[in-house]
mmCIF file of N, CA and C in Angstrom:
data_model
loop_
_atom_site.group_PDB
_atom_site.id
_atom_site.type_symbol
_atom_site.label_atom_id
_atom_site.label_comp_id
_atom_site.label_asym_id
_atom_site.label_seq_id
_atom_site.Cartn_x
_atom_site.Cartn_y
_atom_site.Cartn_z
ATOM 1 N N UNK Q 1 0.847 -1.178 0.000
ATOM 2 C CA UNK Q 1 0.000 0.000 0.000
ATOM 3 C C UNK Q 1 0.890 1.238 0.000
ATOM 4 N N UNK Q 2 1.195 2.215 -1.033
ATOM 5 C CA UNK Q 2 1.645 3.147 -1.212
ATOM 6 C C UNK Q 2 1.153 4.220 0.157
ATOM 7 N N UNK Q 3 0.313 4.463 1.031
ATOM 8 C CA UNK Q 3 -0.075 4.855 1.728
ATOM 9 C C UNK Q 3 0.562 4.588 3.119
ATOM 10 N N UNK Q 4 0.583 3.255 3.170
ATOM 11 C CA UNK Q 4 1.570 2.949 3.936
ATOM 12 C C UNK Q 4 3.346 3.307 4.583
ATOM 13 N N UNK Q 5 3.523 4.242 5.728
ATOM 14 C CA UNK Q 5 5.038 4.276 5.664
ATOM 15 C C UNK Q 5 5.882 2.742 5.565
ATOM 16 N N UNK Q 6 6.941 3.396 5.073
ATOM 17 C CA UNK Q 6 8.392 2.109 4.999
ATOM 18 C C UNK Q 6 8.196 1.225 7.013
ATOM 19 N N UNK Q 7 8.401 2.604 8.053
ATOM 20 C CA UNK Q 7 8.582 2.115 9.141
ATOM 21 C C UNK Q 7 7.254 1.517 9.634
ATOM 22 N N UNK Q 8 6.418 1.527 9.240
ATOM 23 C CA UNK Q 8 4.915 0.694 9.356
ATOM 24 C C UNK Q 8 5.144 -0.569 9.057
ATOM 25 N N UNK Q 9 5.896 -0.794 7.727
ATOM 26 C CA UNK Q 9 5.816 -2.065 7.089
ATOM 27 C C UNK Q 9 6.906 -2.880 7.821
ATOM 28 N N UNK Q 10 7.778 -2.108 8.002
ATOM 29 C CA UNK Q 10 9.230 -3.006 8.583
ATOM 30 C C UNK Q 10 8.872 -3.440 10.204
ATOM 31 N N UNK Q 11 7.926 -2.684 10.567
ATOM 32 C CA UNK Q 11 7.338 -3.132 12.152
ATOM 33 C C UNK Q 11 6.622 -4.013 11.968
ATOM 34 N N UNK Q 12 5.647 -4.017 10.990
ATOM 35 C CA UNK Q 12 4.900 -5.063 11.181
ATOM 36 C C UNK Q 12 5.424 -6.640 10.405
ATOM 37 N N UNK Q 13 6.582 -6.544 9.783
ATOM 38 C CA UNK Q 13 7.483 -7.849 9.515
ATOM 39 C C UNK Q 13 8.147 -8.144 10.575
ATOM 40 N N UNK Q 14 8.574 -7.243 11.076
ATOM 41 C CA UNK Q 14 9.291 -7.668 12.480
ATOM 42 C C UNK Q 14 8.117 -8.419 13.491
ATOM 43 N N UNK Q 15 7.098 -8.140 13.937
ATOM 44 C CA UNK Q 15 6.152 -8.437 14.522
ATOM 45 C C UNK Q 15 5.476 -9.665 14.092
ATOM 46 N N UNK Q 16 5.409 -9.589 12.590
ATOM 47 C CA UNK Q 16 5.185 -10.846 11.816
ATOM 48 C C UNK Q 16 6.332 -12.206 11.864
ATOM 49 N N UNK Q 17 7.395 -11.583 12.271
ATOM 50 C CA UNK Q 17 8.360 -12.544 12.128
ATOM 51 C C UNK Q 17 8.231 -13.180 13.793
ATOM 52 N N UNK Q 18 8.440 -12.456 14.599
ATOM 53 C CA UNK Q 18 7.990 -13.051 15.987
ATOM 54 C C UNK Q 18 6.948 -13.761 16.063
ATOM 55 N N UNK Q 19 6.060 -13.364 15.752
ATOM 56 C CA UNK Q 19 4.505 -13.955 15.610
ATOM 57 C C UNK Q 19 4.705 -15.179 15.332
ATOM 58 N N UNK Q 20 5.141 -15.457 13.797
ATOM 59 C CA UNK Q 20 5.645 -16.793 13.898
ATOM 60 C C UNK Q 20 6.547 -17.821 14.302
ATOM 61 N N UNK Q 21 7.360 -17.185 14.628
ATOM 62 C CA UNK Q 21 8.486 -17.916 15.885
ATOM 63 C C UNK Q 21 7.885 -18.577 16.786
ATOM 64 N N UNK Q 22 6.741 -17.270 17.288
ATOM 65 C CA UNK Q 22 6.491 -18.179 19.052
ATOM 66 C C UNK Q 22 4.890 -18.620 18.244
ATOM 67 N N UNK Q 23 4.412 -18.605 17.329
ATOM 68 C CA UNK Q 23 3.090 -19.319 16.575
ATOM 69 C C UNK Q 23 2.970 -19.832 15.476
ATOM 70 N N UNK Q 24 3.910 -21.230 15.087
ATOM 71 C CA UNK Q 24 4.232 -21.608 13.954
ATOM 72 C C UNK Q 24 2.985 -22.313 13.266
ATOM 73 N N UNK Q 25 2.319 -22.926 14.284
ATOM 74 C CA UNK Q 25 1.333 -23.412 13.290
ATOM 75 C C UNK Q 25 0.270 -22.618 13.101
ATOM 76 N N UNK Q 26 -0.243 -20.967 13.932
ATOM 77 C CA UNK Q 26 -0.381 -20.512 13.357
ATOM 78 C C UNK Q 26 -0.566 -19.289 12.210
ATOM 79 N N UNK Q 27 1.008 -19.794 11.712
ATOM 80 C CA UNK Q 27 1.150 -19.037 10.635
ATOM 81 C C UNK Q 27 0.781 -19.678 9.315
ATOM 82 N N UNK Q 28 1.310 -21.054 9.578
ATOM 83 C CA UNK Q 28 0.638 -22.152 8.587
ATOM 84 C C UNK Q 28 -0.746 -22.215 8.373
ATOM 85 N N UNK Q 29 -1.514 -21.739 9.092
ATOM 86 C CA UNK Q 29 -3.230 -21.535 8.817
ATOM 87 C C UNK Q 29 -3.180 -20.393 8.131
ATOM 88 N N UNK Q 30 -2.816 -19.347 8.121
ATOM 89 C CA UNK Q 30 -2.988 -18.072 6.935
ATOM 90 C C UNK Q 30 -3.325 -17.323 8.353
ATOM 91 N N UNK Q 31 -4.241 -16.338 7.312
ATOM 92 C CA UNK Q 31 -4.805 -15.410 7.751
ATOM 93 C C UNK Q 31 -6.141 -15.651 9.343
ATOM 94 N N UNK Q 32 -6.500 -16.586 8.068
ATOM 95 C CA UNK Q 32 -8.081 -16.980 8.930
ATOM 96 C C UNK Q 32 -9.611 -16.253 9.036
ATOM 97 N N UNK Q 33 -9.008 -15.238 7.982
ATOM 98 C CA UNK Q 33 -10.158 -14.254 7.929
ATOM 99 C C UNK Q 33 -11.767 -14.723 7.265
ATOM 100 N N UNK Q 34 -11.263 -16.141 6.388
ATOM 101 C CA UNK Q 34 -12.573 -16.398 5.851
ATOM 102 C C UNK Q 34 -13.149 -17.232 7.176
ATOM 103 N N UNK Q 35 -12.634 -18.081 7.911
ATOM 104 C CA UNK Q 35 -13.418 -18.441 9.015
ATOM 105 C C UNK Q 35 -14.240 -17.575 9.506
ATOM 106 N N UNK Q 36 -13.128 -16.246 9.917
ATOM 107 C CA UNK Q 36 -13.983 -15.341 10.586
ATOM 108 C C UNK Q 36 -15.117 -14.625 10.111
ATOM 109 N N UNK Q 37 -15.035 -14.532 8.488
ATOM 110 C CA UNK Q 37 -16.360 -14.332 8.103
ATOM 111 C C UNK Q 37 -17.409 -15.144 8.262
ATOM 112 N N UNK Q 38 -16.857 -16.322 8.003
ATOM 113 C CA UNK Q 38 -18.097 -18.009 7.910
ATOM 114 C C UNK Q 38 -18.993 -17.601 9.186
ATOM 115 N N UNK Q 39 -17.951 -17.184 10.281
ATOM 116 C CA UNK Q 39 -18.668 -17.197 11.436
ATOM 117 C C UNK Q 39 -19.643 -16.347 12.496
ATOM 118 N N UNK Q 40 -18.726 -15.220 11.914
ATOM 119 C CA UNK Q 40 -19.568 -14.025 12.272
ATOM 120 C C UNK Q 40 -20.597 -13.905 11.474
ATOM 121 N N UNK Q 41 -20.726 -14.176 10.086
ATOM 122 C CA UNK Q 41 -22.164 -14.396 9.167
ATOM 123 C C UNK Q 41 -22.868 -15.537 10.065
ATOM 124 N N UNK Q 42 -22.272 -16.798 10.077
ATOM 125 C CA UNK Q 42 -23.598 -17.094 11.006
ATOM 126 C C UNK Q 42 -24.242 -16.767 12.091
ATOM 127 N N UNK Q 43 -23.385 -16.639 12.634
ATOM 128 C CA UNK Q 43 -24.213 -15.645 14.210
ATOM 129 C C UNK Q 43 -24.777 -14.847 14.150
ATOM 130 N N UNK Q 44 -24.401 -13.698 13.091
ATOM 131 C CA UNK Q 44 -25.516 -12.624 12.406
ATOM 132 C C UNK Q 44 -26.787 -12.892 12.129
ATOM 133 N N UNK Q 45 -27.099 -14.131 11.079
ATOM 134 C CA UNK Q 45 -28.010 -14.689 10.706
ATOM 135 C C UNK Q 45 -28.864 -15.490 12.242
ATOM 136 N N UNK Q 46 -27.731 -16.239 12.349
ATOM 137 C CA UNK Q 46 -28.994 -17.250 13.781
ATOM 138 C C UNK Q 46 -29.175 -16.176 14.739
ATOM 139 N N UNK Q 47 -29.137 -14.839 15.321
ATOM 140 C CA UNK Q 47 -29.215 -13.975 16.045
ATOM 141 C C UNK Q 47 -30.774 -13.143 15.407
ATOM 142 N N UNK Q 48 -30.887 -12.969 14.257
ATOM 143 C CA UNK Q 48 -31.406 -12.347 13.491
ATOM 144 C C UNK Q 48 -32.892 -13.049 13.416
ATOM 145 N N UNK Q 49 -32.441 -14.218 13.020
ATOM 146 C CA UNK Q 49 -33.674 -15.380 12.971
ATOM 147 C C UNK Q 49 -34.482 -15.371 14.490
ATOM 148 N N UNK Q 50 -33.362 -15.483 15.769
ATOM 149 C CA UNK Q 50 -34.223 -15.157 16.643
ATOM 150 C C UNK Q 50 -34.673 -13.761 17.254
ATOM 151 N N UNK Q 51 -34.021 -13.237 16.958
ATOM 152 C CA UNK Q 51 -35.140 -11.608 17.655
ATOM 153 C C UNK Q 51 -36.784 -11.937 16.647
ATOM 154 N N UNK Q 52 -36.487 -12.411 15.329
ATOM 155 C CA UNK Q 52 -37.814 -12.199 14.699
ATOM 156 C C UNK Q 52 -38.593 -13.825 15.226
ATOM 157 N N UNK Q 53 -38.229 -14.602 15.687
ATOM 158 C CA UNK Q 53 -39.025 -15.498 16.832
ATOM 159 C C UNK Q 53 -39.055 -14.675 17.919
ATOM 160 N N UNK Q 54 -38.295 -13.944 18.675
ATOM 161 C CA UNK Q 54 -38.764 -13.090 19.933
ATOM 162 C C UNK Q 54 -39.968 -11.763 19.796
ATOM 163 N N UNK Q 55 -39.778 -11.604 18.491
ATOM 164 C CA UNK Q 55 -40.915 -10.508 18.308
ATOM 165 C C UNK Q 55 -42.362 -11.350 18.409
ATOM 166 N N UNK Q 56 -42.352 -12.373 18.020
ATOM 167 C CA UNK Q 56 -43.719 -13.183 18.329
ATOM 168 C C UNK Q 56 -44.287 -13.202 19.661
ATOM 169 N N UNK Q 57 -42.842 -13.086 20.614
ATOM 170 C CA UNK Q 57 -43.020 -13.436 22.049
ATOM 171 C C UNK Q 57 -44.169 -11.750 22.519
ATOM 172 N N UNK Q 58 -44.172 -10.687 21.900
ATOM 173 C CA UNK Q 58 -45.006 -9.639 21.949
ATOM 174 C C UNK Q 58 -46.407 -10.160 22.236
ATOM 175 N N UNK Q 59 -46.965 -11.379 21.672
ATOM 176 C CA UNK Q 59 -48.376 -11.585 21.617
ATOM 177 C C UNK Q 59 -48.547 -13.485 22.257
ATOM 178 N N UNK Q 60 -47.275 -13.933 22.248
ATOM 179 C CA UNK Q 60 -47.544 -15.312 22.870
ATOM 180 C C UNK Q 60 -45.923 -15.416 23.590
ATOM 181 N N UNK Q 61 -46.523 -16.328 24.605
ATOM 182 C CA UNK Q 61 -45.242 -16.597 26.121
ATOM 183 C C UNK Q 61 -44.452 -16.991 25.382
ATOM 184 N N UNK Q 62 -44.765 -18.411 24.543
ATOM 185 C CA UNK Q 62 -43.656 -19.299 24.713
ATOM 186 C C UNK Q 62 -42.431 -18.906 23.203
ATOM 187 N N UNK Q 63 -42.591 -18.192 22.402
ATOM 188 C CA UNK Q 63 -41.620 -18.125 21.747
ATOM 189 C C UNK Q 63 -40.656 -16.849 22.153
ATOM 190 N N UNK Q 64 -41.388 -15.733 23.139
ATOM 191 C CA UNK Q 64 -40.671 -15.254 24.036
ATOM 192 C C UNK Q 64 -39.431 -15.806 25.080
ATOM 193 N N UNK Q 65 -40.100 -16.842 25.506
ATOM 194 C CA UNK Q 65 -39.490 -18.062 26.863
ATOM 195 C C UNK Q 65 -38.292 -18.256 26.172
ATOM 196 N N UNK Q 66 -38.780 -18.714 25.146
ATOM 197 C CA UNK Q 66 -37.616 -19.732 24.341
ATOM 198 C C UNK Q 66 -36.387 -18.687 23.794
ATOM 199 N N UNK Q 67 -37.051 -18.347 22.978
ATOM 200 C CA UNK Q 67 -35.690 -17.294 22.517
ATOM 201 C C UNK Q 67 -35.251 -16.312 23.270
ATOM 202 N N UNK Q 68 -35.506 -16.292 25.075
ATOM 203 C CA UNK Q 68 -34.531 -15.651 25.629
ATOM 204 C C UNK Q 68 -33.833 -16.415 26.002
ATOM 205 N N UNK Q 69 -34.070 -17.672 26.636
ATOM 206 C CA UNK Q 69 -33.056 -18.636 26.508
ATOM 207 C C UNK Q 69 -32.067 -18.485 25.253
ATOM 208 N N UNK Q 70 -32.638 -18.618 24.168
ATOM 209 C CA UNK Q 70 -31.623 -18.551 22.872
ATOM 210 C C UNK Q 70 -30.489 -17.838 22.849
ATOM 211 N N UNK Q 71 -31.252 -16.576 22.816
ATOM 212 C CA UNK Q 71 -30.679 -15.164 23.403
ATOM 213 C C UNK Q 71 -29.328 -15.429 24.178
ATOM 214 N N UNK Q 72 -29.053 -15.754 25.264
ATOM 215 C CA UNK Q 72 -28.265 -16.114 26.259
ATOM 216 C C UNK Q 72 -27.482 -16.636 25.471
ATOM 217 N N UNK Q 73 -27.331 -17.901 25.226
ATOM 218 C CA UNK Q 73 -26.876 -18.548 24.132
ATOM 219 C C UNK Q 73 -26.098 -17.828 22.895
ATOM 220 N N UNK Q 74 -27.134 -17.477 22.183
ATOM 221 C CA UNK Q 74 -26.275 -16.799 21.282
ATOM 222 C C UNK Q 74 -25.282 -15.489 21.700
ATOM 223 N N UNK Q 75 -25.831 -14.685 22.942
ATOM 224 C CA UNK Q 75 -24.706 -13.870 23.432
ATOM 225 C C UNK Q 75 -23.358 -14.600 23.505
ATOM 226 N N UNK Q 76 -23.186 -15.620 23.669
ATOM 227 C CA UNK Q 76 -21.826 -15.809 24.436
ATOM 228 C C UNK Q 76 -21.773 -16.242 22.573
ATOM 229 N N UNK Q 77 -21.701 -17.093 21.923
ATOM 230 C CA UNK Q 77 -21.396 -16.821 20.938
ATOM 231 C C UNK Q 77 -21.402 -15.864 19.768
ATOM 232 N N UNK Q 78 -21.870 -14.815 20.076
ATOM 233 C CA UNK Q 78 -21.733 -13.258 19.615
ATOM 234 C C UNK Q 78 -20.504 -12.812 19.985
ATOM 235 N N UNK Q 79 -20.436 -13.280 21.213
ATOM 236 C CA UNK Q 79 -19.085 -12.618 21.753
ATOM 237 C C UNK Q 79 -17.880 -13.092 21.344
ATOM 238 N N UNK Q 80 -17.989 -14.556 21.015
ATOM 239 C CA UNK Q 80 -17.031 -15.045 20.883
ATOM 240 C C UNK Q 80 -16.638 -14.709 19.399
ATOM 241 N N UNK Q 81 -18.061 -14.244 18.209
ATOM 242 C CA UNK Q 81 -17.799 -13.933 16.710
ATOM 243 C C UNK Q 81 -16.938 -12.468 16.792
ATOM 244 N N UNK Q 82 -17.150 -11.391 17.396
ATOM 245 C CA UNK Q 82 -16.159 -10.431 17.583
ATOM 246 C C UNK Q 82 -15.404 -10.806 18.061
ATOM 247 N N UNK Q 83 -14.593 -11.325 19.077
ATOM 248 C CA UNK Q 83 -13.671 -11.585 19.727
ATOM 249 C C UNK Q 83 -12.985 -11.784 18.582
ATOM 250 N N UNK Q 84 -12.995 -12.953 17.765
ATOM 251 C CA UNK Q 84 -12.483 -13.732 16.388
ATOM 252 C C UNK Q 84 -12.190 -12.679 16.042
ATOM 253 N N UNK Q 85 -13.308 -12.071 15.107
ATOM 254 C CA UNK Q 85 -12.976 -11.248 14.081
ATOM 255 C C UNK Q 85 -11.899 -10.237 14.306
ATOM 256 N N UNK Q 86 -12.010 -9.464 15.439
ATOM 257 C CA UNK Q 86 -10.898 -8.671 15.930
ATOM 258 C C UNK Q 86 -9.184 -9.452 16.166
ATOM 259 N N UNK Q 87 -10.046 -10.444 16.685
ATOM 260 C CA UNK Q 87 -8.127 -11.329 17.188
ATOM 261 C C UNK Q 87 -7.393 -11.574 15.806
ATOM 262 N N UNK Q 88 -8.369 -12.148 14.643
ATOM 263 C CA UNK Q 88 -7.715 -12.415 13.427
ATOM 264 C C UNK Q 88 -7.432 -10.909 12.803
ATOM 265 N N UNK Q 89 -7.757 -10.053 12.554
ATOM 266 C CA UNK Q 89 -7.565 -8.675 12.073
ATOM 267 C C UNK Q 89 -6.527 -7.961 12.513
ATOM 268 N N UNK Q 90 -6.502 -7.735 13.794
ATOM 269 C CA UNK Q 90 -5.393 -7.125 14.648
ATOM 270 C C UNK Q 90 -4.418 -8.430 14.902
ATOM 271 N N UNK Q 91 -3.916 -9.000 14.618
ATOM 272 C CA UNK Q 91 -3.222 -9.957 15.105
ATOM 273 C C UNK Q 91 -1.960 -9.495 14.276
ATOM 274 N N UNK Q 92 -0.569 -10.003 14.278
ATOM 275 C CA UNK Q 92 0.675 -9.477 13.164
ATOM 276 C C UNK Q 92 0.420 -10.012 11.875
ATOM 277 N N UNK Q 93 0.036 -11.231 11.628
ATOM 278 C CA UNK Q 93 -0.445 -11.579 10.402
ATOM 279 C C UNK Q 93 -1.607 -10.847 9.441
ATOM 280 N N UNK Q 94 -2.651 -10.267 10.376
ATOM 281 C CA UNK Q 94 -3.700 -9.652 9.867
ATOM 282 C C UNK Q 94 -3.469 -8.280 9.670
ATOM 283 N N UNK Q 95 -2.033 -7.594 10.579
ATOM 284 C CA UNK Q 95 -1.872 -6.512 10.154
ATOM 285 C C UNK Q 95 -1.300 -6.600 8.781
ATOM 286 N N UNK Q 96 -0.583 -7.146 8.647
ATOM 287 C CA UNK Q 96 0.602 -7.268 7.742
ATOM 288 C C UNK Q 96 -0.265 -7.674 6.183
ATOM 289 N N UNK Q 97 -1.129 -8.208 6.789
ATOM 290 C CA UNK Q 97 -2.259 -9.124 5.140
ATOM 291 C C UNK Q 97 -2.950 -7.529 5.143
ATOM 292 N N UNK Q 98 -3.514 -6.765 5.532
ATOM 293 C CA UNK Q 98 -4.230 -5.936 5.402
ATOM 294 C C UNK Q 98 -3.073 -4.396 4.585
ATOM 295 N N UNK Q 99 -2.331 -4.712 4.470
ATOM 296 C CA UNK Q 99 -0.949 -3.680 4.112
ATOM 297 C C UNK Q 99 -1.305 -3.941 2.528
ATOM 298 N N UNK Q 100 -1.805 -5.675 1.684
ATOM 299 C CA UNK Q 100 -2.048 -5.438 0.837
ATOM 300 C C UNK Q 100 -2.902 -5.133 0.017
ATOM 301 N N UNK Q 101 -2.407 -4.067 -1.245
ATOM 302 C CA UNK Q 101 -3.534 -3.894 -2.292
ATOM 303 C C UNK Q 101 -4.176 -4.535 -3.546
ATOM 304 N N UNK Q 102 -3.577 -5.527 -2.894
ATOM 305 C CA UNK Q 102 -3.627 -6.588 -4.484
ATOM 306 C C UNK Q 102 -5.125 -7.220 -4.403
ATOM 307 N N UNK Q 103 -5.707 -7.860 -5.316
ATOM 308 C CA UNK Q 103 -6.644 -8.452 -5.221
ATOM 309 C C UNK Q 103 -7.083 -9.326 -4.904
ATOM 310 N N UNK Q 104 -8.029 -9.831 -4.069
ATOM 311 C CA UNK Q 104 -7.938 -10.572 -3.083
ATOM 312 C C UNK Q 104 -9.293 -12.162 -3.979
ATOM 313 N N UNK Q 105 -9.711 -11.367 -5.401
ATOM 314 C CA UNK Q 105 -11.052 -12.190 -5.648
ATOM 315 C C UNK Q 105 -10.380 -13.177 -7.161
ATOM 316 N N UNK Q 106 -10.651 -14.323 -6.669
ATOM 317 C CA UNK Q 106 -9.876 -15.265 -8.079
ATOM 318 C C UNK Q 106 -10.968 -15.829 -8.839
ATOM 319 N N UNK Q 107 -11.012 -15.407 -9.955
ATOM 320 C CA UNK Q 107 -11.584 -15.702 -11.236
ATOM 321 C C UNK Q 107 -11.661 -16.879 -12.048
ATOM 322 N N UNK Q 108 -10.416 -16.861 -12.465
ATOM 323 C CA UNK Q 108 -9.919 -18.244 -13.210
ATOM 324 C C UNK Q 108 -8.678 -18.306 -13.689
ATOM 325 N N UNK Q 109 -8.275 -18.999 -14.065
ATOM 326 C CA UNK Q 109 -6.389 -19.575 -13.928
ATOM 327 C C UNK Q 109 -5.683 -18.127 -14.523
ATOM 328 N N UNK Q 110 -4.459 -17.827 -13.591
ATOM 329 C CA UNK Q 110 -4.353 -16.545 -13.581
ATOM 330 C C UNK Q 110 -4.861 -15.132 -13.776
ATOM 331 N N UNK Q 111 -5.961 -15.296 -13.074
ATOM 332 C CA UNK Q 111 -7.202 -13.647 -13.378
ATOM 333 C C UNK Q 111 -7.492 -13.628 -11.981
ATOM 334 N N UNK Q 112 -7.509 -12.346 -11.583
ATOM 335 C CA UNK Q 112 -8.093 -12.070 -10.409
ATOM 336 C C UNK Q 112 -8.844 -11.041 -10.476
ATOM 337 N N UNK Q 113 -9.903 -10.391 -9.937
ATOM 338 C CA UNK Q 113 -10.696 -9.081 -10.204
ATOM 339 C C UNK Q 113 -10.493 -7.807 -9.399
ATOM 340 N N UNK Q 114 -10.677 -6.877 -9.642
ATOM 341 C CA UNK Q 114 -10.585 -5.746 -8.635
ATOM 342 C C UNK Q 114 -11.271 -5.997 -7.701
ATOM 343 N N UNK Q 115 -12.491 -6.528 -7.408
ATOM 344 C CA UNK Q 115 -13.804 -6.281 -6.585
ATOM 345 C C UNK Q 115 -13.569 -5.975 -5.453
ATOM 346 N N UNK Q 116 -12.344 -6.572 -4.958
ATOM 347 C CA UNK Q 116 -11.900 -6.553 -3.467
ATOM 348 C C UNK Q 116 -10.487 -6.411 -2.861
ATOM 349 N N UNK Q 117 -9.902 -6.350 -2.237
ATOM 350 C CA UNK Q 117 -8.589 -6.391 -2.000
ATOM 351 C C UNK Q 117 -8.584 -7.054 -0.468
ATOM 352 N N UNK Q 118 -7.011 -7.425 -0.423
ATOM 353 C CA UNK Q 118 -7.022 -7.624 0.885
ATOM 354 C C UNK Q 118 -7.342 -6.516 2.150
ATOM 355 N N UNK Q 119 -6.561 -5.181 1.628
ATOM 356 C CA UNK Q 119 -6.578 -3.988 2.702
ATOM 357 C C UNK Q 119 -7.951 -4.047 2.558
ATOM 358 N N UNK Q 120 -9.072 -3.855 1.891
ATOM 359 C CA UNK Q 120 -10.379 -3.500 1.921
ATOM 360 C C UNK Q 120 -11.316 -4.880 2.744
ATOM 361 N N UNK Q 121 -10.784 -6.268 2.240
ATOM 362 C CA UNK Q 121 -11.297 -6.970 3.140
ATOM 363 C C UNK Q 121 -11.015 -7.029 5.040
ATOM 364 N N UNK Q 122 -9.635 -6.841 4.991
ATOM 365 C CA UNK Q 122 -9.417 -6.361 6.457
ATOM 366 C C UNK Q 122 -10.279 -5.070 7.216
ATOM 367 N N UNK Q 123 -10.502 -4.050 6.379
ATOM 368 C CA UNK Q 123 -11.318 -2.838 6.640
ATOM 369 C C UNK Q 123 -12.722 -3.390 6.875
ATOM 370 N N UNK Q 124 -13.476 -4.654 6.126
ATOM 371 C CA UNK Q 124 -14.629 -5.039 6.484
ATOM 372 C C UNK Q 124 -14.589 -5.828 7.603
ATOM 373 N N UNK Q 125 -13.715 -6.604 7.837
ATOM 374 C CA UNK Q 125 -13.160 -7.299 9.510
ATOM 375 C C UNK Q 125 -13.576 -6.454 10.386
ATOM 376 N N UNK Q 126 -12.634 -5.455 10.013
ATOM 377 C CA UNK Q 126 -12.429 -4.720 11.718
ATOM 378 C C UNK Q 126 -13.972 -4.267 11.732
ATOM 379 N N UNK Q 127 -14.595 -3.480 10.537
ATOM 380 C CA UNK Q 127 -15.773 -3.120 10.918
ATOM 381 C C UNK Q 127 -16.498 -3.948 11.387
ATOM 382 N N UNK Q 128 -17.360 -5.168 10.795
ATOM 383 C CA UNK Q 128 -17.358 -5.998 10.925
ATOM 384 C C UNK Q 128 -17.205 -6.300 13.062
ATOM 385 N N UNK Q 129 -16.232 -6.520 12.829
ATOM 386 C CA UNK Q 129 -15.908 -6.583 14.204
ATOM 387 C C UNK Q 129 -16.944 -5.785 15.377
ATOM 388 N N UNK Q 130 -16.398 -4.636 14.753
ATOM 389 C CA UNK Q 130 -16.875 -3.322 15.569
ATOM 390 C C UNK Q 130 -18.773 -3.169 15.900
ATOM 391 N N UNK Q 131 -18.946 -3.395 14.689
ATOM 392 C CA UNK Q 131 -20.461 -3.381 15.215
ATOM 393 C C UNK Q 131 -20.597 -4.826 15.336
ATOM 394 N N UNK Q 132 -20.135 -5.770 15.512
ATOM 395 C CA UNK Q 132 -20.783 -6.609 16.350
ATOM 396 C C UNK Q 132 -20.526 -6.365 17.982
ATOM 397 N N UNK Q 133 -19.526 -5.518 18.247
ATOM 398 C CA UNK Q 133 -19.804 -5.493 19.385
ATOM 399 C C UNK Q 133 -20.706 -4.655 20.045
ATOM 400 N N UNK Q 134 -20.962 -3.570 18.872
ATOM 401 C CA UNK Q 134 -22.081 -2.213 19.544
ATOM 402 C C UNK Q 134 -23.685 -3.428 19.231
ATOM 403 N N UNK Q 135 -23.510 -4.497 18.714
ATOM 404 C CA UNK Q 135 -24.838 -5.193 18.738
ATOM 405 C C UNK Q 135 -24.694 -6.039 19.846
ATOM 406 N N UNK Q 136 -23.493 -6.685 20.195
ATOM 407 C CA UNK Q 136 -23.796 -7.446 21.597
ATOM 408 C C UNK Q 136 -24.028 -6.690 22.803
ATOM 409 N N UNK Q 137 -23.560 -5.681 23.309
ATOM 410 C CA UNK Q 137 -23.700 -4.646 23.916
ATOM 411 C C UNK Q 137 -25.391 -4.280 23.712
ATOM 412 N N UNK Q 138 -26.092 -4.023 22.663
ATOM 413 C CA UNK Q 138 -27.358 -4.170 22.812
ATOM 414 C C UNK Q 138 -28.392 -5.374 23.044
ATOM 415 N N UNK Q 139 -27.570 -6.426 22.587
ATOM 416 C CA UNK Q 139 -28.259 -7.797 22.935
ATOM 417 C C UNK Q 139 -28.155 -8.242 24.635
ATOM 418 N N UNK Q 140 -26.897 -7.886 24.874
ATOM 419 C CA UNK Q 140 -26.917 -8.213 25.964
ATOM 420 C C UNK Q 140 -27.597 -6.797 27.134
#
């Protein structure tokens, strides 16, 4: 990233290089950022699915009952989908993946597309991140 200073980049190789010293295997996993999407999309979704079973609970007990139980439930795994998303993003690897501008979307045997980049997919992480926590904070 042209935007990027020289002493930005050389910190975060240095940091990257420790990182993997004392976390070898995982550096061998990559990034990890598509997990963290897989996952925070689902929790989005099964979170989503139940407030609109809890809105039922407005006019009858039991789908109220139930999906605050759920509720509970899915808090701690809400928490745990930001937690992710942030730990993989901010982590030395995720800084360092997010430095690039290259394209991050593969097409077909040597083609890749603009649509996305890595720096721009890291920028949807952290956000990403971020309001899931201003939503657990309201869930909970």
């Amino acid at each position: 990233d042209p935007e990027v200073s020289k002493q930005e980049v050389d910190t975060a190789i240095f940091n990257l290089s420790i990182y993997c010293l004392e976390n070898p295997t995982q550096c061998e996993k990559g990034t990890q950022w598509m997990g963290a999407f897989a996952f925070n999309a689902s929790v989005l979704i099964v979170t989503a699915i139940n407030f609109i079973v809890m809105a039922f609970g407005g006019f009858f007990f039991y789908p109220r009952y139930f999906g605050t139980w759920c509720n509970l439930c899915y808090g701690c795994c809400h928490c745990a989908a930001f937690i992710t998303a942030l730990s993989v993003r901010f982590n030395p690897y995720g800084i360092f993946c997010s430095y690039n501008v290259e394209s991050s979307t593969f097409v077909a045997y040597d083609q890749f597309t603009d649509d996305s980049t890595y720096k721009s997919d890291g920028t949807m992480l952290a956000g990403l991140g971020f309001v899931q926590i201003i939503l657990w904070v309201i869930q909970c």
